[in-house]
Short mmCIF file of N, CA and C in Angstrom, two decimals:
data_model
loop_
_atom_site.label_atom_id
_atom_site.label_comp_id
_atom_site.label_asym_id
_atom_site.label_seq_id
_atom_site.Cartn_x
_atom_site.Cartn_y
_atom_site.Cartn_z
N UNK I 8 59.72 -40.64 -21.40
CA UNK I 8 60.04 -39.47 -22.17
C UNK I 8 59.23 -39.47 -23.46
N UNK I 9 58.52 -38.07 -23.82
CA UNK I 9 57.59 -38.08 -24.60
C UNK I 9 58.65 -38.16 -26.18
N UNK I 10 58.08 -38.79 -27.23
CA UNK I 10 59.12 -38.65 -28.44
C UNK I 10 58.71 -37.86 -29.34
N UNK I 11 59.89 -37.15 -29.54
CA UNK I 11 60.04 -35.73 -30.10
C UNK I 11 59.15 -35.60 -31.60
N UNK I 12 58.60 -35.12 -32.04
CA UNK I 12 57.57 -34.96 -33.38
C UNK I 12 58.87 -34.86 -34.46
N UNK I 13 58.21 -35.01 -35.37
CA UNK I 13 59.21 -35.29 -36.76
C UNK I 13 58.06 -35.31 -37.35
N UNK I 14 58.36 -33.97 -38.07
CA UNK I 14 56.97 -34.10 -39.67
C UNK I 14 58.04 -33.67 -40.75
N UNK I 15 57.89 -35.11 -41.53
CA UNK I 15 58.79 -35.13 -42.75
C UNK I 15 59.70 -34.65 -42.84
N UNK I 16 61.02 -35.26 -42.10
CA UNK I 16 62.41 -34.30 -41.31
C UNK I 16 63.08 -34.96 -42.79
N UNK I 17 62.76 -35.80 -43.67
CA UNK I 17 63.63 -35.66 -44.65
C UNK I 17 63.14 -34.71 -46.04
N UNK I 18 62.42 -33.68 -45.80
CA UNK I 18 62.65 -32.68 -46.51
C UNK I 18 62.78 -31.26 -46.04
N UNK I 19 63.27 -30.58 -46.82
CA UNK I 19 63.68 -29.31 -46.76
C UNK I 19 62.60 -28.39 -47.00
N UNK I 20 62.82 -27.42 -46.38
CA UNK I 20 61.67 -25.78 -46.70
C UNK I 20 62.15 -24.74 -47.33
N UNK I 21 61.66 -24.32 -48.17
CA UNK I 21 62.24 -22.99 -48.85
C UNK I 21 61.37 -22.24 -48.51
N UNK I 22 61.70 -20.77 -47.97
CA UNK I 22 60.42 -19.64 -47.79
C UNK I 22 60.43 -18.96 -49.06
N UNK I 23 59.38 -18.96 -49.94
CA UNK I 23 59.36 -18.38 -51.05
C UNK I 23 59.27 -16.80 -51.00
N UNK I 24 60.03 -15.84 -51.42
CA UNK I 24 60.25 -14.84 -51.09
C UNK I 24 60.40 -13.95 -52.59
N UNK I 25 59.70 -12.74 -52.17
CA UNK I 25 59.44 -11.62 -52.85
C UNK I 25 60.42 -9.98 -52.70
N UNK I 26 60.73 -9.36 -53.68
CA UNK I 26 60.64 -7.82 -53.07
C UNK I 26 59.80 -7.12 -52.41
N UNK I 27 58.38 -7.97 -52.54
CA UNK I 27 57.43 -6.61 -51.74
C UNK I 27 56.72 -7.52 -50.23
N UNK I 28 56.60 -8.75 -50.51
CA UNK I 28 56.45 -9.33 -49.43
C UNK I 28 57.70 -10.62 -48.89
N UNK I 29 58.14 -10.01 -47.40
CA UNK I 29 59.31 -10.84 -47.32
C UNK I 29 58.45 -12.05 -45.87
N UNK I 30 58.33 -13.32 -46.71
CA UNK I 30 57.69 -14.42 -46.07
C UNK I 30 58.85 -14.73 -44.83
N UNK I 31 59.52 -14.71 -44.55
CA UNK I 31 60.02 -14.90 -42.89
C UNK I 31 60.20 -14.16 -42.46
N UNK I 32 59.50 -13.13 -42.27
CA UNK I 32 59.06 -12.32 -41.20
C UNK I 32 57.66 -12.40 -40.83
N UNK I 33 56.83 -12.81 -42.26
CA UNK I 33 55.21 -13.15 -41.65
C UNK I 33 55.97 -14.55 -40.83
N UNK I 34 56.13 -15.83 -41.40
CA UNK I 34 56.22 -16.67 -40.79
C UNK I 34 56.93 -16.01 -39.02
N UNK I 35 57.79 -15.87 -39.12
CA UNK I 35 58.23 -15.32 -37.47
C UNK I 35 57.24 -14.50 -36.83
N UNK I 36 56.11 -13.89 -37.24
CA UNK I 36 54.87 -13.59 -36.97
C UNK I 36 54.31 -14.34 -36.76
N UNK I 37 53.94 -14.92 -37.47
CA UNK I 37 52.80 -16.00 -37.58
C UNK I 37 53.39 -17.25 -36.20
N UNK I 38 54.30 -17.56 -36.32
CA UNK I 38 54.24 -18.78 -35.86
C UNK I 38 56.00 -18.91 -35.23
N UNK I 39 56.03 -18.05 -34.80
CA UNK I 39 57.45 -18.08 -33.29
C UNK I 39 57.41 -18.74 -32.43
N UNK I 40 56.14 -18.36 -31.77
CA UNK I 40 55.79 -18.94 -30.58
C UNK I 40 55.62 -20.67 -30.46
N UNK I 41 55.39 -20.56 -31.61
CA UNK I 41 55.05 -22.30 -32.53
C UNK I 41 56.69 -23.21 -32.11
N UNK I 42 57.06 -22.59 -32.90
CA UNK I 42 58.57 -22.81 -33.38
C UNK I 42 59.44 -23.03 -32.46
N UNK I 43 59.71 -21.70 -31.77
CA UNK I 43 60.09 -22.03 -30.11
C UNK I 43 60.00 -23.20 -29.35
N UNK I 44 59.16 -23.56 -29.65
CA UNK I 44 58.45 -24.78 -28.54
C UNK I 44 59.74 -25.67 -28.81
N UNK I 45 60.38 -25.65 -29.54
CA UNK I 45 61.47 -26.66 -29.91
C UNK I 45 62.48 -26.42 -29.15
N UNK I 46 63.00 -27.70 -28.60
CA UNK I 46 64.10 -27.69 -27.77
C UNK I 46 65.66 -27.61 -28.27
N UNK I 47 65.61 -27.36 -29.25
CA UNK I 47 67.13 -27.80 -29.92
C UNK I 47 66.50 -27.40 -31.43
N UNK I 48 67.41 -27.28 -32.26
CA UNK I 48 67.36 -26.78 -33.73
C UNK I 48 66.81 -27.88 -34.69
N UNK I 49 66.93 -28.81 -34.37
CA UNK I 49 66.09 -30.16 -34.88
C UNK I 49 64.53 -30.02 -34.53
N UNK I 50 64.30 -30.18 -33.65
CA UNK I 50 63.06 -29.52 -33.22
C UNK I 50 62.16 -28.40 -33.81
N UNK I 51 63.31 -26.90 -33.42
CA UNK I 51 62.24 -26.25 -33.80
C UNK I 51 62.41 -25.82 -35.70
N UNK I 52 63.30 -27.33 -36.27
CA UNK I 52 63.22 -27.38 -37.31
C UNK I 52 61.89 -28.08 -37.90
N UNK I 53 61.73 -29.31 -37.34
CA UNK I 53 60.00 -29.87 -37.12
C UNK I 53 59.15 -28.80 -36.76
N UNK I 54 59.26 -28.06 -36.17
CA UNK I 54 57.89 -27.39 -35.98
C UNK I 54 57.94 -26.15 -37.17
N UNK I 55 58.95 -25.69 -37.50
CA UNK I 55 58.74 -24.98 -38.70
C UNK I 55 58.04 -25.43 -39.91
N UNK I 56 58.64 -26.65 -39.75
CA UNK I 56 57.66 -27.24 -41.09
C UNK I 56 56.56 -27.45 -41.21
N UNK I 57 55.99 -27.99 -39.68
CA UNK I 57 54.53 -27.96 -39.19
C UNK I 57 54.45 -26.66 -39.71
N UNK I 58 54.50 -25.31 -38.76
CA UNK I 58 54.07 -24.18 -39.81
C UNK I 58 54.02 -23.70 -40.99
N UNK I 59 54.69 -24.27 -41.78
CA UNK I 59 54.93 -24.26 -43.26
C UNK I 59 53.60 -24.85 -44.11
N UNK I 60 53.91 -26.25 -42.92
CA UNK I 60 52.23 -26.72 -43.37
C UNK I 60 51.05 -26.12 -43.44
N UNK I 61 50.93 -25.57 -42.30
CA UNK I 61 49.75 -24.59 -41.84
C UNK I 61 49.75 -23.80 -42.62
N UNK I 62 50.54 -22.90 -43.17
CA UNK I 62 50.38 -21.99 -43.94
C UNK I 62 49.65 -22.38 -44.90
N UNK I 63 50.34 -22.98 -45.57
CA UNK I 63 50.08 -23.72 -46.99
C UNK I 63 48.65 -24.38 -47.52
N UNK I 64 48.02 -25.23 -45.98
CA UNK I 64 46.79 -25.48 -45.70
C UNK I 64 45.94 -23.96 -46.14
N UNK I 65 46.11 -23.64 -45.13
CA UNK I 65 45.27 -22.32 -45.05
C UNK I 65 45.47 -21.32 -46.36
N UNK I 66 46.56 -21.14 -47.26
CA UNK I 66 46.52 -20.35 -48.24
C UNK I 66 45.59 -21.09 -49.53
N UNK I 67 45.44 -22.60 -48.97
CA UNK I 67 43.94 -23.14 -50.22
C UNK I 67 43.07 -22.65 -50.33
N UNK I 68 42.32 -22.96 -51.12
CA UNK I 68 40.68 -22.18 -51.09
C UNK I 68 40.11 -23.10 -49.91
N UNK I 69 38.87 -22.33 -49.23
CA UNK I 69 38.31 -22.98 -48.32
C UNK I 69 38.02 -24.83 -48.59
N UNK I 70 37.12 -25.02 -49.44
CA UNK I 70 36.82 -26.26 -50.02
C UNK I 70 38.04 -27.37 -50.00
N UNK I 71 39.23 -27.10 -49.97
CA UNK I 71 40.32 -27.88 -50.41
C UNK I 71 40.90 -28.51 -49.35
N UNK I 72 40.77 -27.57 -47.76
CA UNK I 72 41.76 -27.27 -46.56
C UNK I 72 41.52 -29.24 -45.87
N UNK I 73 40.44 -29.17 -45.73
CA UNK I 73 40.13 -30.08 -44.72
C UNK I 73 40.40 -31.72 -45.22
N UNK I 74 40.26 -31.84 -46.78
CA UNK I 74 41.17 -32.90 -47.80
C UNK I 74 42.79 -32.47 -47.24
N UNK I 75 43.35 -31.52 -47.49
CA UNK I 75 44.62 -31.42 -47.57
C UNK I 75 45.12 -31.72 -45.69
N UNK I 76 44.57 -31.08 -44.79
CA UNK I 76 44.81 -31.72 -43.32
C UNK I 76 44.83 -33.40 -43.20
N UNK I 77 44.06 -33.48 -44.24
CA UNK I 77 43.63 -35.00 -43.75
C UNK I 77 44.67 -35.76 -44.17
N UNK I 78 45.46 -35.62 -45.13
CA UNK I 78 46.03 -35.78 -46.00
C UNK I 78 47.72 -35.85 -45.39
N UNK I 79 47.70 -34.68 -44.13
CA UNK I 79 48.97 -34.13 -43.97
C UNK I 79 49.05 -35.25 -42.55
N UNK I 80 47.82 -35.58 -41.88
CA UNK I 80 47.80 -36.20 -40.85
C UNK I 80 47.98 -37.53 -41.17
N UNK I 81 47.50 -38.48 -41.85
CA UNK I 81 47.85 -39.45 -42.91
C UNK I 81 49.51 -39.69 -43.00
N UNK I 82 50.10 -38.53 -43.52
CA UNK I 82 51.01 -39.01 -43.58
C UNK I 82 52.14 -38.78 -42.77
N UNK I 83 51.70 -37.94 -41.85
CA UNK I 83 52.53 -37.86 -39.85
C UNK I 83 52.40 -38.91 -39.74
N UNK I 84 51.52 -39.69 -39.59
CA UNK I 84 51.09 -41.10 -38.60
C UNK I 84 52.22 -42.20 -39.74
N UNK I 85 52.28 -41.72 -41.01
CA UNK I 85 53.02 -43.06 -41.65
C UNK I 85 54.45 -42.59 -41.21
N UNK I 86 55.19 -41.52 -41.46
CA UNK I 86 56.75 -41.09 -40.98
C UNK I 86 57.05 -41.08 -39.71
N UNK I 87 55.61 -40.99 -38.73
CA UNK I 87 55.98 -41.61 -37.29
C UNK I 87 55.18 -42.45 -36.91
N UNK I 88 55.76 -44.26 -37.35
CA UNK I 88 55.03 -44.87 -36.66
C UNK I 88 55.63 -45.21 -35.18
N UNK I 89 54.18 -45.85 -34.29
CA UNK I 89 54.38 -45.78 -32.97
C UNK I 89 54.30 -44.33 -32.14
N UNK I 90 54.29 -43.29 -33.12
CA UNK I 90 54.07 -41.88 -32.23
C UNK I 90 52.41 -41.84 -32.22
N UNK I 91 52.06 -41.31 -31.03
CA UNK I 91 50.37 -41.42 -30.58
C UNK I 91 50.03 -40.12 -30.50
N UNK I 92 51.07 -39.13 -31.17
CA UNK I 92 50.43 -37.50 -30.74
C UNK I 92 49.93 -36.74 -31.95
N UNK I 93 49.17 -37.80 -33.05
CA UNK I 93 48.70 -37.33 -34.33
C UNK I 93 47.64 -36.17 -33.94
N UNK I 94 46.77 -36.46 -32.65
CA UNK I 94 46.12 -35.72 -32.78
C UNK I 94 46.17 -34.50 -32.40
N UNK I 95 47.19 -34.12 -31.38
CA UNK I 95 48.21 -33.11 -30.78
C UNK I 95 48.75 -32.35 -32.18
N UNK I 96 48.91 -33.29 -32.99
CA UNK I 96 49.57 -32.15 -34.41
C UNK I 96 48.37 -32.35 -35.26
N UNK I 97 47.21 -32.38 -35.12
CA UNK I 97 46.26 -32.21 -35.90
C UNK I 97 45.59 -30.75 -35.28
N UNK I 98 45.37 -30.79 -34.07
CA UNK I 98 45.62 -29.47 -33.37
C UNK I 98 45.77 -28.62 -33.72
N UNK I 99 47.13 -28.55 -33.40
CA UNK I 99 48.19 -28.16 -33.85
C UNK I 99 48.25 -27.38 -35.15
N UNK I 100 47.49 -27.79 -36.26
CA UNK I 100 47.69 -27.81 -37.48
C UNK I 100 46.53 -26.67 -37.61
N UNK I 101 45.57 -26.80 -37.52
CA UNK I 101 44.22 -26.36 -37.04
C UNK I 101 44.28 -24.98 -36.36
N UNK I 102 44.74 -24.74 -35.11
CA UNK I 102 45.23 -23.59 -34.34
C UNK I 102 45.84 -22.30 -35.85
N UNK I 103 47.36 -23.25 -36.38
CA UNK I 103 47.85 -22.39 -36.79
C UNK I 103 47.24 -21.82 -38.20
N UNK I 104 46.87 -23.17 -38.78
CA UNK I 104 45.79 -22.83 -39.64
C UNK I 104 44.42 -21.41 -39.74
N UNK I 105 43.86 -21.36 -38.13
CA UNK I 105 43.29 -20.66 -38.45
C UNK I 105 43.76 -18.91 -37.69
N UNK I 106 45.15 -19.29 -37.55
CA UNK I 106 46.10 -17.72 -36.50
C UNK I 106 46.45 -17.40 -38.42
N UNK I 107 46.73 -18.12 -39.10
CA UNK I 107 47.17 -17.44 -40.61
C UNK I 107 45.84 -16.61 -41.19
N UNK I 108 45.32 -16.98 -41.33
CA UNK I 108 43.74 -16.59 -41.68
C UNK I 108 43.36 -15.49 -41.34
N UNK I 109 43.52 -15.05 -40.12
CA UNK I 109 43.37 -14.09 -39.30
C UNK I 109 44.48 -12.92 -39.34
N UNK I 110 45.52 -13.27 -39.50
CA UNK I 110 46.63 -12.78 -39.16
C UNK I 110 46.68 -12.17 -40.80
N UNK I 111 46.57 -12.89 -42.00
CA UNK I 111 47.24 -12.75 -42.79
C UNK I 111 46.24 -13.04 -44.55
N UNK I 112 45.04 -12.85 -43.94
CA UNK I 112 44.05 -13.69 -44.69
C UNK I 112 44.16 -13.42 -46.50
N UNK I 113 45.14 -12.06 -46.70
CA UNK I 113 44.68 -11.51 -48.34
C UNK I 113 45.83 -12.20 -49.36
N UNK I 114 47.14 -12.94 -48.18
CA UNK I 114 48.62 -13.39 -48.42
C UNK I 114 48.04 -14.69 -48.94
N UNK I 115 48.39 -15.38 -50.27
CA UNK I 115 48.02 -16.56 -51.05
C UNK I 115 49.25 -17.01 -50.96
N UNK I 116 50.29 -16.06 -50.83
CA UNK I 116 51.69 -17.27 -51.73
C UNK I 116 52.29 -18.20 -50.43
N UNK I 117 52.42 -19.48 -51.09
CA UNK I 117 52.69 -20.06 -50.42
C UNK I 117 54.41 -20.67 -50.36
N UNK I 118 54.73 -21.52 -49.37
CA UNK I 118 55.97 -21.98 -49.15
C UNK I 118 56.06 -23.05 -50.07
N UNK I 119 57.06 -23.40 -50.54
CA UNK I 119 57.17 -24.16 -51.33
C UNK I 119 58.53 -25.28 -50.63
N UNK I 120 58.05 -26.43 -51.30
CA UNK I 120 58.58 -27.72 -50.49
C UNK I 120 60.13 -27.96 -51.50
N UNK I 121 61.44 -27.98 -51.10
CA UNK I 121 62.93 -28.33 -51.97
C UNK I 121 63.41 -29.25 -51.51
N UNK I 122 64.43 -29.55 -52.43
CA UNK I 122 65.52 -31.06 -51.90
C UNK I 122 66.24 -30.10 -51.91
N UNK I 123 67.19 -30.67 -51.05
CA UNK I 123 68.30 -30.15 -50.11
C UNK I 123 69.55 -29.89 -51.30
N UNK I 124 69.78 -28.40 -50.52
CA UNK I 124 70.99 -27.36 -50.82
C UNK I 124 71.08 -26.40 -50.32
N UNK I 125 72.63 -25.62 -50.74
CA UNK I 125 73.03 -24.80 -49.14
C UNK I 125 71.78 -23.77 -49.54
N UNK I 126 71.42 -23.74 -50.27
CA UNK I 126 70.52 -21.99 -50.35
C UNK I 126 69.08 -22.43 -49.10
N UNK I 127 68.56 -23.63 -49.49
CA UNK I 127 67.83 -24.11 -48.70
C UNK I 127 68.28 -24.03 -47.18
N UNK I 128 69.34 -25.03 -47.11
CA UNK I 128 69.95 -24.57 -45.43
C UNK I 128 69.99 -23.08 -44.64
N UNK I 129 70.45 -22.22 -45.65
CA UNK I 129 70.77 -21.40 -45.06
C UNK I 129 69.79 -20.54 -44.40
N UNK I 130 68.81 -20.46 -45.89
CA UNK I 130 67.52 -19.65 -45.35
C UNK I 130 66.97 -20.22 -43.81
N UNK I 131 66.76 -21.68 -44.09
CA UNK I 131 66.07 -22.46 -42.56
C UNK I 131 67.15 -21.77 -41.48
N UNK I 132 68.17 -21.88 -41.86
CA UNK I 132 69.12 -22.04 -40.84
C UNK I 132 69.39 -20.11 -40.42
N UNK I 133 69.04 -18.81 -41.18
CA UNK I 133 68.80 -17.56 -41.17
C UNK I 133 67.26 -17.80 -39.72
N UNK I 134 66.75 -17.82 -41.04
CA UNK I 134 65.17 -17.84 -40.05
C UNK I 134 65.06 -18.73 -38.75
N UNK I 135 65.24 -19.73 -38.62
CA UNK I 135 65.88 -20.41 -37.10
C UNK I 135 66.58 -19.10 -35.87
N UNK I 136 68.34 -18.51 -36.61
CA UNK I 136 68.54 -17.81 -36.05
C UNK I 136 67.86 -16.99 -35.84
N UNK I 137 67.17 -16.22 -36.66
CA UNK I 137 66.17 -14.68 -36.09
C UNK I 137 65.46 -14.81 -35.59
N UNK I 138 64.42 -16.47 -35.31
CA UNK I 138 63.51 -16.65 -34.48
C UNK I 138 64.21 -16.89 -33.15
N UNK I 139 65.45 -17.13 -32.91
CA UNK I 139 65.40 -17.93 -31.32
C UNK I 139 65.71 -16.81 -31.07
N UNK I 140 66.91 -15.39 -31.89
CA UNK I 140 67.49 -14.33 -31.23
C UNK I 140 66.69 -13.22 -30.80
N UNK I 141 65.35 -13.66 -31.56
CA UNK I 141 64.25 -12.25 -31.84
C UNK I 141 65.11 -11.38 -32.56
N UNK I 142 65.43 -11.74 -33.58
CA UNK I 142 65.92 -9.96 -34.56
C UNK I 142 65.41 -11.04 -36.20
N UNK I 143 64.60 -10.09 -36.69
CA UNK I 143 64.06 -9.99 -37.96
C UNK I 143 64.90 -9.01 -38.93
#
């Protein structure tokens, strides 16, 4: 049995959010299909964050991206040691990296990384629901 990805499951995601641009709905754009892939809410709680990453990568200036991947892969391989699918989420990282770009290229603001509280939960735990139910 392949073992399940975990990118930095001990922190939390906040979608930084606006009146004029509401970031989980790009993200559920951007990266559902991503997310999905998760078998259980733990899961496609890891892969959200992977996308979070991606975003975040990609909202750098060009010059910065490929330090900051390197950086993010670095430290997958230290929070999972013994997991061999760094390069599967380097991929991974890469793909979504460049579906934001495309998708979303003029959007700078990025997600921002929190320690845990309910406002934090809830949002993950909102956006989770609207991604598995499909309703935005």
């Amino acid at each position: 049995m392949k073992k399940k990805k975990n990118f930095l499951k001990s922190r939390n995601v906040v979608i930084n959010t606006s009146p004029e641009i509401k970031m989980s709905e790009l993200i559920g754009k951007f990266a559902s299909d991503y997310i999905n892939m998760g078998e259980d809410t733990e899961e496609r709680q890891n892969y959200l964050n992977g996308a979070c990453t991606a975003w975040n990568i990609a909202a750098l200036p060009e010059h910065q991206r490929e330090e900051a991947l390197r950086r993010t892969i670095k430290e997958y391989k230290r929070a999972n040691p013994g997991v061999d699918d760094a390069d599967d989420f380097e991929q991974d990282l890469r793909t979504l990296i460049r579906k934001k770009l495309e998708m979303f290229p003029e959007i700078k603001k990025v997600i921002v990384n929190a320690g845990s509280n309910p406002l934090v939960t809830r949002s993950i735990g909102s956006l989770l629901f609207q991604l598995m139910t499909g309703k935005r």
